[in-house]
Amino acid sequence: MAAPPEPGGLNAAPRWPLRRYSRFLPKATAGDSTSSWKVFNSSESAGQLELTIVQSGHFLITQGHGLLEGFSLLNASNFLKVIQKTDILLFRFKIKSESRMFRVQFEGSSKEEALEQCQSAVIALQQYLFVESTPVQGEASSADTHSAERKSFLGESKLTLPLVYRHPTLPTEQLGPFLRLCLLDQNFPAFVEQVERELKKLAR
C-alpha cells in the first residue's frame, strides 16, 4: 500500500512509488504527423518516482527533488479524467481549449503488488473524482459481466464485485475514503440492490 506517513509536512501525506511516468508530447505543428511520449523511469541515478496526495488536496509527482506534476484536485471532476488499466493510471486534462495527458505505472515487486498500489491510489483519488476502470484483454466483456451478475451467488457464477472494491486487507484508517468511494460510485447502488435480492433468495 502507500508508504507509511511520517510526522509533519509533505512526509505526512500518503505516497505511492512509481515505476514510470510518461508525458504525452503532441504534434509540434499542424503538418507534423508524429506524436510521442516522454518517459521518466525510477532509477538510482535519477531518483525514485513518487505520487503524493497532500491533505490539502494537492496532487504531486516527484522524482528525487524535482517536481514533474503539481496541481489541486479540488473541483478536479470539472477538468480531469482518470482511467485505470491494471497498474497504470491515465490522466487527461481539458481546461477550455487546452488539453494534455500523462500516465503513471506503479512500482511493485510483483504485478499483484503493483496492482494493489494502484488500487490504493485510486481510493485516494476517488475522494475528489470518479476513476474509470478499463477492462484488460482476457477479461469478460461488459455484456458477459452483466449476465454473470444476474446469476445466483451459489449458482454457476458468483456475483462479480468491481475490482476497485476488492480490499480484504484494507487498513482501518482507509475505511472512511473507501466508504466514500462506495457512496460516490454511480454503479454501487445497483450492486447493493443485486446483493439484497440474492440474500432474500437465500433466506427463503
PDB file of N, CA and C in Angstrom, residues 33-72:
ATOM      1  N   SER A  33       3.031  14.879 -38.360  1.00  0.00           N
ATOM      2  CA  SER A  33       2.202  13.686 -38.176  1.00  0.00           C
ATOM      3  C   SER A  33       2.669  12.828 -37.005  1.00  0.00           C
ATOM      4  N   THR A  34       3.688  13.273 -36.306  1.00  0.00           N
ATOM      5  CA  THR A  34       4.242  12.457 -35.232  1.00  0.00           C
ATOM      6  C   THR A  34       3.877  13.022 -33.859  1.00  0.00           C
ATOM      7  N   SER A  35       3.617  12.127 -32.951  1.00  0.00           N
ATOM      8  CA  SER A  35       3.430  12.475 -31.540  1.00  0.00           C
ATOM      9  C   SER A  35       4.056  11.355 -30.736  1.00  0.00           C
ATOM     10  N   SER A  36       4.453  11.643 -29.510  1.00  0.00           N
ATOM     11  CA  SER A  36       5.192  10.647 -28.744  1.00  0.00           C
ATOM     12  C   SER A  36       4.980  10.869 -27.255  1.00  0.00           C
ATOM     13  N   TRP A  37       5.605   9.992 -26.457  1.00  0.00           N
ATOM     14  CA  TRP A  37       5.568  10.101 -25.011  1.00  0.00           C
ATOM     15  C   TRP A  37       6.987  10.323 -24.490  1.00  0.00           C
ATOM     16  N   LYS A  38       7.146  11.280 -23.594  1.00  0.00           N
ATOM     17  CA  LYS A  38       8.420  11.463 -22.901  1.00  0.00           C
ATOM     18  C   LYS A  38       8.366  10.643 -21.629  1.00  0.00           C
ATOM     19  N   VAL A  39       9.284   9.691 -21.486  1.00  0.00           N
ATOM     20  CA  VAL A  39       9.209   8.707 -20.412  1.00  0.00           C
ATOM     21  C   VAL A  39      10.273   8.985 -19.343  1.00  0.00           C
ATOM     22  N   PHE A  40       9.852   8.932 -18.077  1.00  0.00           N
ATOM     23  CA  PHE A  40      10.752   9.041 -16.926  1.00  0.00           C
ATOM     24  C   PHE A  40      10.663   7.727 -16.154  1.00  0.00           C
ATOM     25  N   ASN A  41      11.796   7.107 -15.868  1.00  0.00           N
ATOM     26  CA  ASN A  41      11.833   5.857 -15.130  1.00  0.00           C
ATOM     27  C   ASN A  41      12.516   6.052 -13.778  1.00  0.00           C
ATOM     28  N   SER A  42      12.039   5.312 -12.784  1.00  0.00           N
ATOM     29  CA  SER A  42      12.739   5.323 -11.498  1.00  0.00           C
ATOM     30  C   SER A  42      14.085   4.628 -11.649  1.00  0.00           C
ATOM     31  N   SER A  43      15.133   5.224 -11.082  1.00  0.00           N
ATOM     32  CA  SER A  43      16.468   4.634 -11.150  1.00  0.00           C
ATOM     33  C   SER A  43      17.315   5.218 -10.031  1.00  0.00           C
ATOM     34  N   GLU A  44      18.436   4.574  -9.751  1.00  0.00           N
ATOM     35  CA  GLU A  44      19.335   5.076  -8.711  1.00  0.00           C
ATOM     36  C   GLU A  44      19.913   6.430  -9.085  1.00  0.00           C
ATOM     37  N   SER A  45      20.194   6.624 -10.366  1.00  0.00           N
ATOM     38  CA  SER A  45      20.807   7.885 -10.792  1.00  0.00           C
ATOM     39  C   SER A  45      19.799   9.031 -10.827  1.00  0.00           C
ATOM     40  N   ALA A  46      18.596   8.759 -11.349  1.00  0.00           N
ATOM     41  CA  ALA A  46      17.596   9.821 -11.488  1.00  0.00           C
ATOM     42  C   ALA A  46      16.754   9.988 -10.234  1.00  0.00           C
ATOM     43  N   GLY A  47      16.618   8.932  -9.444  1.00  0.00           N
ATOM     44  CA  GLY A  47      15.806   9.004  -8.240  1.00  0.00           C
ATOM     45  C   GLY A  47      14.503   8.227  -8.383  1.00  0.00           C
ATOM     46  N   GLN A  48      13.842   8.016  -7.245  1.00  0.00           N
ATOM     47  CA  GLN A  48      12.582   7.285  -7.206  1.00  0.00           C
ATOM     48  C   GLN A  48      11.417   8.199  -7.585  1.00  0.00           C
ATOM     49  N   LEU A  49      10.596   7.744  -8.504  1.00  0.00           N
ATOM     50  CA  LEU A  49       9.363   8.450  -8.834  1.00  0.00           C
ATOM     51  C   LEU A  49       8.326   8.166  -7.756  1.00  0.00           C
ATOM     52  N   GLU A  50       7.594   9.192  -7.337  1.00  0.00           N
ATOM     53  CA  GLU A  50       6.558   9.030  -6.325  1.00  0.00           C
ATOM     54  C   GLU A  50       5.334   9.866  -6.655  1.00  0.00           C
ATOM     55  N   LEU A  51       4.162   9.309  -6.363  1.00  0.00           N
ATOM     56  CA  LEU A  51       2.903  10.036  -6.457  1.00  0.00           C
ATOM     57  C   LEU A  51       2.468  10.354  -5.039  1.00  0.00           C
ATOM     58  N   THR A  52       2.133  11.611  -4.784  1.00  0.00           N
ATOM     59  CA  THR A  52       1.731  12.053  -3.448  1.00  0.00           C
ATOM     60  C   THR A  52       0.434  12.844  -3.536  1.00  0.00           C
ATOM     61  N   ILE A  53      -0.478  12.597  -2.586  1.00  0.00           N
ATOM     62  CA  ILE A  53      -1.690  13.406  -2.476  1.00  0.00           C
ATOM     63  C   ILE A  53      -1.676  14.043  -1.088  1.00  0.00           C
ATOM     64  N   VAL A  54      -1.442  15.345  -1.048  1.00  0.00           N
ATOM     65  CA  VAL A  54      -1.326  16.081   0.210  1.00  0.00           C
ATOM     66  C   VAL A  54      -2.716  16.285   0.807  1.00  0.00           C
ATOM     67  N   GLN A  55      -2.787  16.432   2.117  1.00  0.00           N
ATOM     68  CA  GLN A  55      -4.061  16.586   2.804  1.00  0.00           C
ATOM     69  C   GLN A  55      -4.871  17.762   2.258  1.00  0.00           C
ATOM     70  N   SER A  56      -4.207  18.788   1.779  1.00  0.00           N
ATOM     71  CA  SER A  56      -4.901  19.955   1.222  1.00  0.00           C
ATOM     72  C   SER A  56      -5.565  19.652  -0.109  1.00  0.00           C
ATOM     73  N   GLY A  57      -5.297  18.458  -0.689  1.00  0.00           N
ATOM     74  CA  GLY A  57      -5.884  18.098  -1.971  1.00  0.00           C
ATOM     75  C   GLY A  57      -4.950  18.298  -3.138  1.00  0.00           C
ATOM     76  N   HIS A  58      -3.690  18.620  -2.870  1.00  0.00           N
ATOM     77  CA  HIS A  58      -2.725  18.811  -3.952  1.00  0.00           C
ATOM     78  C   HIS A  58      -2.146  17.477  -4.398  1.00  0.00           C
ATOM     79  N   PHE A  59      -2.059  17.311  -5.693  1.00  0.00           N
ATOM     80  CA  PHE A  59      -1.545  16.103  -6.328  1.00  0.00           C
ATOM     81  C   PHE A  59      -0.131  16.386  -6.828  1.00  0.00           C
ATOM     82  N   LEU A  60       0.816  15.535  -6.474  1.00  0.00           N
ATOM     83  CA  LEU A  60       2.211  15.757  -6.853  1.00  0.00           C
ATOM     84  C   LEU A  60       2.817  14.482  -7.429  1.00  0.00           C
ATOM     85  N   ILE A  61       3.655  14.649  -8.434  1.00  0.00           N
ATOM     86  CA  ILE A  61       4.527  13.568  -8.900  1.00  0.00           C
ATOM     87  C   ILE A  61       5.938  14.115  -8.869  1.00  0.00           C
ATOM     88  N   THR A  62       6.801  13.434  -8.123  1.00  0.00           N
ATOM     89  CA  THR A  62       8.170  13.904  -7.946  1.00  0.00           C
ATOM     90  C   THR A  62       9.154  12.813  -8.342  1.00  0.00           C
ATOM     91  N   GLN A  63      10.370  13.259  -8.661  1.00  0.00           N
ATOM     92  CA  GLN A  63      11.484  12.338  -8.867  1.00  0.00           C
ATOM     93  C   GLN A  63      12.688  12.959  -8.196  1.00  0.00           C
ATOM     94  N   GLY A  64      13.165  12.297  -7.141  1.00  0.00           N
ATOM     95  CA  GLY A  64      14.209  12.909  -6.352  1.00  0.00           C
ATOM     96  C   GLY A  64      13.695  14.207  -5.739  1.00  0.00           C
ATOM     97  N   HIS A  65      14.389  15.307  -6.008  1.00  0.00           N
ATOM     98  CA  HIS A  65      13.951  16.620  -5.521  1.00  0.00           C
ATOM     99  C   HIS A  65      13.226  17.421  -6.599  1.00  0.00           C
ATOM    100  N   GLY A  66      12.970  16.803  -7.751  1.00  0.00           N
ATOM    101  CA  GLY A  66      12.311  17.506  -8.849  1.00  0.00           C
ATOM    102  C   GLY A  66      10.816  17.267  -8.881  1.00  0.00           C
ATOM    103  N   LEU A  67      10.047  18.271  -9.273  1.00  0.00           N
ATOM    104  CA  LEU A  67       8.593  18.180  -9.385  1.00  0.00           C
ATOM    105  C   LEU A  67       8.206  18.023 -10.859  1.00  0.00           C
ATOM    106  N   LEU A  68       7.523  16.922 -11.176  1.00  0.00           N
ATOM    107  CA  LEU A  68       7.099  16.653 -12.550  1.00  0.00           C
ATOM    108  C   LEU A  68       5.646  17.054 -12.793  1.00  0.00           C
ATOM    109  N   GLU A  69       4.802  16.908 -11.771  1.00  0.00           N
ATOM    110  CA  GLU A  69       3.405  17.313 -11.853  1.00  0.00           C
ATOM    111  C   GLU A  69       2.998  17.900 -10.519  1.00  0.00           C
ATOM    112  N   GLY A  70       2.175  18.944 -10.559  1.00  0.00           N
ATOM    113  CA  GLY A  70       1.654  19.529  -9.341  1.00  0.00           C
ATOM    114  C   GLY A  70       0.409  20.342  -9.626  1.00  0.00           C
ATOM    115  N   PHE A  71      -0.723  19.930  -9.035  1.00  0.00           N
ATOM    116  CA  PHE A  71      -1.980  20.665  -9.235  1.00  0.00           C
ATOM    117  C   PHE A  71      -2.951  20.295  -8.118  1.00  0.00           C
ATOM    118  N   SER A  72      -4.006  21.090  -7.974  1.00  0.00           N
ATOM    119  CA  SER A  72      -5.014  20.849  -6.952  1.00  0.00           C
ATOM    120  C   SER A  72      -6.102  19.921  -7.495  1.00  0.00           C
TER     121      SER A  72
END
